[in-house]
PDB file of C-alpha atoms in Angstrom:
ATOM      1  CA  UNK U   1     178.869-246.551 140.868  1.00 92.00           C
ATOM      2  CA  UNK U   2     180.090-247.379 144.250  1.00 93.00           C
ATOM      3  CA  UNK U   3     181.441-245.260 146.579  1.00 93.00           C
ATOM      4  CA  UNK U   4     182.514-244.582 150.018  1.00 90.00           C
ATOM      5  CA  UNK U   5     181.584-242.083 151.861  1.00 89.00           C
ATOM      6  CA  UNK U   6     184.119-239.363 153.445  1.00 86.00           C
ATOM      7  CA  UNK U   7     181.371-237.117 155.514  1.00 85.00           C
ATOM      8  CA  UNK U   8     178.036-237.356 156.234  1.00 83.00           C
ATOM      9  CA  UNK U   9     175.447-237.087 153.120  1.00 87.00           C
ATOM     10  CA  UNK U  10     171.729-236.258 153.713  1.00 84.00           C
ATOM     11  CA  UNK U  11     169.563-239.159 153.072  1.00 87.00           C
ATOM     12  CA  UNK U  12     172.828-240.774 151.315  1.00 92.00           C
ATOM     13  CA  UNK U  13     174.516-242.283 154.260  1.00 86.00           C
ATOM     14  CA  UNK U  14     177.189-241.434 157.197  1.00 83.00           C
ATOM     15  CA  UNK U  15     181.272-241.367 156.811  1.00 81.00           C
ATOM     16  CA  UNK U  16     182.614-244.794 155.784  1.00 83.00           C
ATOM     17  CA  UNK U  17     179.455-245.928 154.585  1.00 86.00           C
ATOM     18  CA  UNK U  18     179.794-247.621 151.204  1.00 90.00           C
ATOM     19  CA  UNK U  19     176.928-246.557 148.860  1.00 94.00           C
ATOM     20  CA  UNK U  20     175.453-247.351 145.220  1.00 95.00           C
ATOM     21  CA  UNK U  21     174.456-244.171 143.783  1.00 95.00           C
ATOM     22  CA  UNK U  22     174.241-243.311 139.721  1.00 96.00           C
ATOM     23  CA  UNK U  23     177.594-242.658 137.797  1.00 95.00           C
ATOM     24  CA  UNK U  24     176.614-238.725 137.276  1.00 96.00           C
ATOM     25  CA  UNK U  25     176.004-238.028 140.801  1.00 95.00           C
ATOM     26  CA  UNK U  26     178.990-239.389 141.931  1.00 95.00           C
ATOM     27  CA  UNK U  27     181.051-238.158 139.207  1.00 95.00           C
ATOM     28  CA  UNK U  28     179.908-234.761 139.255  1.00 96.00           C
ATOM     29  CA  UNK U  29     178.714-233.865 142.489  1.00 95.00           C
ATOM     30  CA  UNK U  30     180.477-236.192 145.132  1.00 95.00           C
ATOM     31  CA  UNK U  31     184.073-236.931 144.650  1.00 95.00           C
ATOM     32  CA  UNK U  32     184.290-233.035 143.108  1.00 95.00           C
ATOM     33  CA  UNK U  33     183.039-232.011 146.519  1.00 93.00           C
ATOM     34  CA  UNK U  34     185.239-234.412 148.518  1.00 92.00           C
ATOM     35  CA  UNK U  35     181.983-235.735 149.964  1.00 92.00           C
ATOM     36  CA  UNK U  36     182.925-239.410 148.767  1.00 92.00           C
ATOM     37  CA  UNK U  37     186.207-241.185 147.143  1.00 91.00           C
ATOM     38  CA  UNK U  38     185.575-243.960 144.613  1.00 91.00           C
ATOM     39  CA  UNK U  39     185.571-247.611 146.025  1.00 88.00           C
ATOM     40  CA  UNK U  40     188.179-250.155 145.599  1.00 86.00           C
ATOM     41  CA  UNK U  41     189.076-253.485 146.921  1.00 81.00           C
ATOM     42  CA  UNK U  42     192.069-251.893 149.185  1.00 81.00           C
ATOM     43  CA  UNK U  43     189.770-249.069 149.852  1.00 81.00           C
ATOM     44  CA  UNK U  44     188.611-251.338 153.417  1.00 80.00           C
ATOM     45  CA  UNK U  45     191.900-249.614 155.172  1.00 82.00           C
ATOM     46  CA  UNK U  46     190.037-246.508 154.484  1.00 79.00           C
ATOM     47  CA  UNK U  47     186.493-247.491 155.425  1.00 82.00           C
ATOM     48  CA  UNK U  48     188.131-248.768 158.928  1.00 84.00           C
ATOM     49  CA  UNK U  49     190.266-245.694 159.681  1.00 82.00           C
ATOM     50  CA  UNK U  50     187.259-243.454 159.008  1.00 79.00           C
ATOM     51  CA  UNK U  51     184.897-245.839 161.253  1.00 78.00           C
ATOM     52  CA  UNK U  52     187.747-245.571 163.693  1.00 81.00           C
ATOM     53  CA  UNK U  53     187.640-241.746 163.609  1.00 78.00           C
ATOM     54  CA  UNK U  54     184.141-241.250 163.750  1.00 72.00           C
ATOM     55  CA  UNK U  55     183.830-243.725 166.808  1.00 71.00           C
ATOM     56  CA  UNK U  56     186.191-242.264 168.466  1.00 66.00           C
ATOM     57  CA  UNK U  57     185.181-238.535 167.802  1.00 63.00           C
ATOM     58  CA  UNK U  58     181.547-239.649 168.577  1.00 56.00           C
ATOM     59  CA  UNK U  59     182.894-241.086 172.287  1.00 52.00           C
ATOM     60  CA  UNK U  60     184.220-238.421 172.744  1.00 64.00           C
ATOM     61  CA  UNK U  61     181.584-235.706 171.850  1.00 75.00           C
ATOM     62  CA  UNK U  62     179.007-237.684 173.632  1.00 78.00           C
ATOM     63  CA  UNK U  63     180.407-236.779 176.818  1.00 80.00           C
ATOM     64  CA  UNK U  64     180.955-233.001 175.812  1.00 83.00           C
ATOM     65  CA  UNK U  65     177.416-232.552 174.207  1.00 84.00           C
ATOM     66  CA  UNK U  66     175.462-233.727 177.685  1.00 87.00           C
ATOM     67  CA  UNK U  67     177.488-230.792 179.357  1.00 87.00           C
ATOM     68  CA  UNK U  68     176.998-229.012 176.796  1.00 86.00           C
ATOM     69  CA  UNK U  69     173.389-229.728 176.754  1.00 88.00           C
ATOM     70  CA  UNK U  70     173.484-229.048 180.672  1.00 88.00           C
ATOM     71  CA  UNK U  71     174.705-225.545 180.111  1.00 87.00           C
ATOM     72  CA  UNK U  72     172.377-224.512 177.664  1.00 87.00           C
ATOM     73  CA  UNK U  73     169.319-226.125 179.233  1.00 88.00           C
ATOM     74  CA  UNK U  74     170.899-224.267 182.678  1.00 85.00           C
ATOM     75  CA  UNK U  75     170.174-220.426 181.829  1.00 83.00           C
ATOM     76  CA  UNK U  76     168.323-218.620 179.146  1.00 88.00           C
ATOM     77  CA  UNK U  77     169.937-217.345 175.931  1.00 91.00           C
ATOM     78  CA  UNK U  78     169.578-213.463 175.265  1.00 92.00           C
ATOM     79  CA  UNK U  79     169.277-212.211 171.382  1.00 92.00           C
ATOM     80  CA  UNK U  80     168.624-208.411 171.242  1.00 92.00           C
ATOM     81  CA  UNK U  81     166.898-207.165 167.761  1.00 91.00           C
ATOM     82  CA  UNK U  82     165.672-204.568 165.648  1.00 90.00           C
ATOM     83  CA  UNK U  83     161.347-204.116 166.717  1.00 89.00           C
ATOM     84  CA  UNK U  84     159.014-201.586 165.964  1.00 85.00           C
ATOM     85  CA  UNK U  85     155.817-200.569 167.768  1.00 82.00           C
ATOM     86  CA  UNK U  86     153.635-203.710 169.125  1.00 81.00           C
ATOM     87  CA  UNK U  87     156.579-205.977 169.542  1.00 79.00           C
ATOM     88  CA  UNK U  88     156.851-207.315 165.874  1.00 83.00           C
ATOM     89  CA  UNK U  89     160.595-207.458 164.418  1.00 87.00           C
ATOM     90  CA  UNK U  90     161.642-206.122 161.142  1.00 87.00           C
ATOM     91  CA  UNK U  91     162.941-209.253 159.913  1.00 88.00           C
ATOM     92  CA  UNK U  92     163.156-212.598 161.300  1.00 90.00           C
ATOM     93  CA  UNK U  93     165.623-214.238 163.805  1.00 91.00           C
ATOM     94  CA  UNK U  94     167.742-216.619 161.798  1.00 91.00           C
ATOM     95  CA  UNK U  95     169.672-219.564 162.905  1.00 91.00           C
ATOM     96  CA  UNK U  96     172.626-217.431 162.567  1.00 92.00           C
ATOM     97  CA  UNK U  97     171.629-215.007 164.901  1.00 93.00           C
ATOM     98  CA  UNK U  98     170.672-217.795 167.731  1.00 93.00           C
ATOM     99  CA  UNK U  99     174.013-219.719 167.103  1.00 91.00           C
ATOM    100  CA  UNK U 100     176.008-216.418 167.594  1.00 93.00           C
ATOM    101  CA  UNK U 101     173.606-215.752 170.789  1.00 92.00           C
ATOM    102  CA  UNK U 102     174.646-219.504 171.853  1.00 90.00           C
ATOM    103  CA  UNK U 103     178.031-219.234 171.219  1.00 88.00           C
ATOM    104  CA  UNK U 104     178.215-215.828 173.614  1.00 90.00           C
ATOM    105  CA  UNK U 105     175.843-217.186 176.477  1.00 87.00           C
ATOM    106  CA  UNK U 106     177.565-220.660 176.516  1.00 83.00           C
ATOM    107  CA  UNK U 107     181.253-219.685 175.646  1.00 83.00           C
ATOM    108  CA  UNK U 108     181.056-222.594 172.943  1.00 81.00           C
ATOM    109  CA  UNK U 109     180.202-222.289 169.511  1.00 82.00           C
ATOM    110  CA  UNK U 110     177.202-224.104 167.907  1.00 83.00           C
ATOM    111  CA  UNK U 111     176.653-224.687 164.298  1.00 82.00           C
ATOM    112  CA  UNK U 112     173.582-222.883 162.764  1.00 83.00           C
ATOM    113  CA  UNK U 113     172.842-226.131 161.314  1.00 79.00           C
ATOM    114  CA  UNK U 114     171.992-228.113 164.094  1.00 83.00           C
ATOM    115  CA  UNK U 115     169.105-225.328 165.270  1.00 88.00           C
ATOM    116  CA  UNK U 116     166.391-226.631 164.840  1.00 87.00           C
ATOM    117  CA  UNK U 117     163.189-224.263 163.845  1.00 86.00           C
ATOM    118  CA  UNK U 118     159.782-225.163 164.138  1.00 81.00           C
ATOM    119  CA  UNK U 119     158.578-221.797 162.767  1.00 86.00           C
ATOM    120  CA  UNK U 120     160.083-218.206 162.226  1.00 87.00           C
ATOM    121  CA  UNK U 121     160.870-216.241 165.039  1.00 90.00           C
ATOM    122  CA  UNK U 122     158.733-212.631 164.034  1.00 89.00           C
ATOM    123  CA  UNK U 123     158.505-211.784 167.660  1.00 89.00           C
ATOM    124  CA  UNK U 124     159.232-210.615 170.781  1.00 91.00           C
ATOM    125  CA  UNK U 125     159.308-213.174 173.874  1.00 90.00           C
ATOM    126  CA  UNK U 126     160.146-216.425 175.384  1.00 92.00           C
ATOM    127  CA  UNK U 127     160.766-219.425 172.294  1.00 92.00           C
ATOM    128  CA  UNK U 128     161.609-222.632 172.450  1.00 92.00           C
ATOM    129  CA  UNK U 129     164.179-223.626 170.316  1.00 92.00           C
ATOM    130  CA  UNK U 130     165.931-227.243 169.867  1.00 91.00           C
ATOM    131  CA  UNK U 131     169.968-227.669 169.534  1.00 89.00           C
ATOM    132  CA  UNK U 132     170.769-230.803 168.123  1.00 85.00           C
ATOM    133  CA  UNK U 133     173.992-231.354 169.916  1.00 83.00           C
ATOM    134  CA  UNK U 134     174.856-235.217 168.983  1.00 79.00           C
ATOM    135  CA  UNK U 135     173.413-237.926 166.880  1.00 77.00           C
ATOM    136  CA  UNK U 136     171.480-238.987 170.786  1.00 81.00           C
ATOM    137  CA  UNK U 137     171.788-235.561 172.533  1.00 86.00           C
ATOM    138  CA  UNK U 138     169.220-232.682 171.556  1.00 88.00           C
ATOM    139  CA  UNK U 139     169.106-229.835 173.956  1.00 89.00           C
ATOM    140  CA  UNK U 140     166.033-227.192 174.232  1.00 92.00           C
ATOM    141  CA  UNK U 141     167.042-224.088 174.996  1.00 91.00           C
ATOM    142  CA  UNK U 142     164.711-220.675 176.398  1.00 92.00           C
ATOM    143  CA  UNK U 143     165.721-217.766 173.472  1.00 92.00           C
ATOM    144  CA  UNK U 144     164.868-214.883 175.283  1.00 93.00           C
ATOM    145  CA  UNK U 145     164.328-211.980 172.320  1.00 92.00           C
ATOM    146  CA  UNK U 146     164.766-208.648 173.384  1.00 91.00           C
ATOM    147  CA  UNK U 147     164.522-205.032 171.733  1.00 90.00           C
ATOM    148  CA  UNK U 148     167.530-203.776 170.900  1.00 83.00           C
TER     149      UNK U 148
END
């Protein structure tokens, strides 16, 4: 079955991308979802306009993610938690928690998605984390985690 592609699919393809993928998966899972429409000859007109968009939208956020990235980078994010004695947290920080931290320090918001987690946060302290900002901009930002 052939399809095109109206958002990006993990390890399918991008928007406008026209794909081969089996009749149940696009039957069932894909064009339910609105994920991809069915391909037809006139469909081109809709592969260009959503090329168009995407390029356009991709100019555009290029720009904002490297100031984004520069803000972020700039100053150290503060996330307070729950911790008990020795500095361990009852839990784990989620992605969640760090894009809502993100969102406060930076005055933008950040979708928990593009954090990027090596390995749970279970403790107090300094950790690295990586923002994926763009398809070419990643920013690493200093998550300072505090007691609350």
């Amino acid at each position: 079955m052939k399809l095109i592609l109206t958002q990006e699919v993990a390890g399918l393809g991008a928007a406008g991308d026209v794909v081969e993928v089996k009749d149940g998966y696009g039957r069932n899972y894909l064009v339910p979802r609105g994920e991809a429409i069915r391909w037809t000859r006139g469909g081109q007109k809709t592969i260009d306009s959503i090329k168009a968009a995407r390029a356009a939208r991709s100019v555009r956020d290029l720009d904002h993610a490297a100031e984004l990235k520069a803000k972020l980078e700039g100053n150290p994010v503060a996330l307070k938690v729950r911790a008990g004695a020795g500095g361990r947290l009852f839990g784990a920080v989620t992605a969640t928690d760090i894009a809502e931290a993100i969102a406060a320090a930076a005055g933008e918001p950040v979708d928990r998605r593009t954090i990027v987690l090596g390995n749970p946060i279970k403790a107090l302290g300094t950790h690295e984390v990586s923002v994926k900002l763009h398809d070419e901009v990643s920013a690493t930002v200093a998550l300072n985690v505090i007691p609350a």
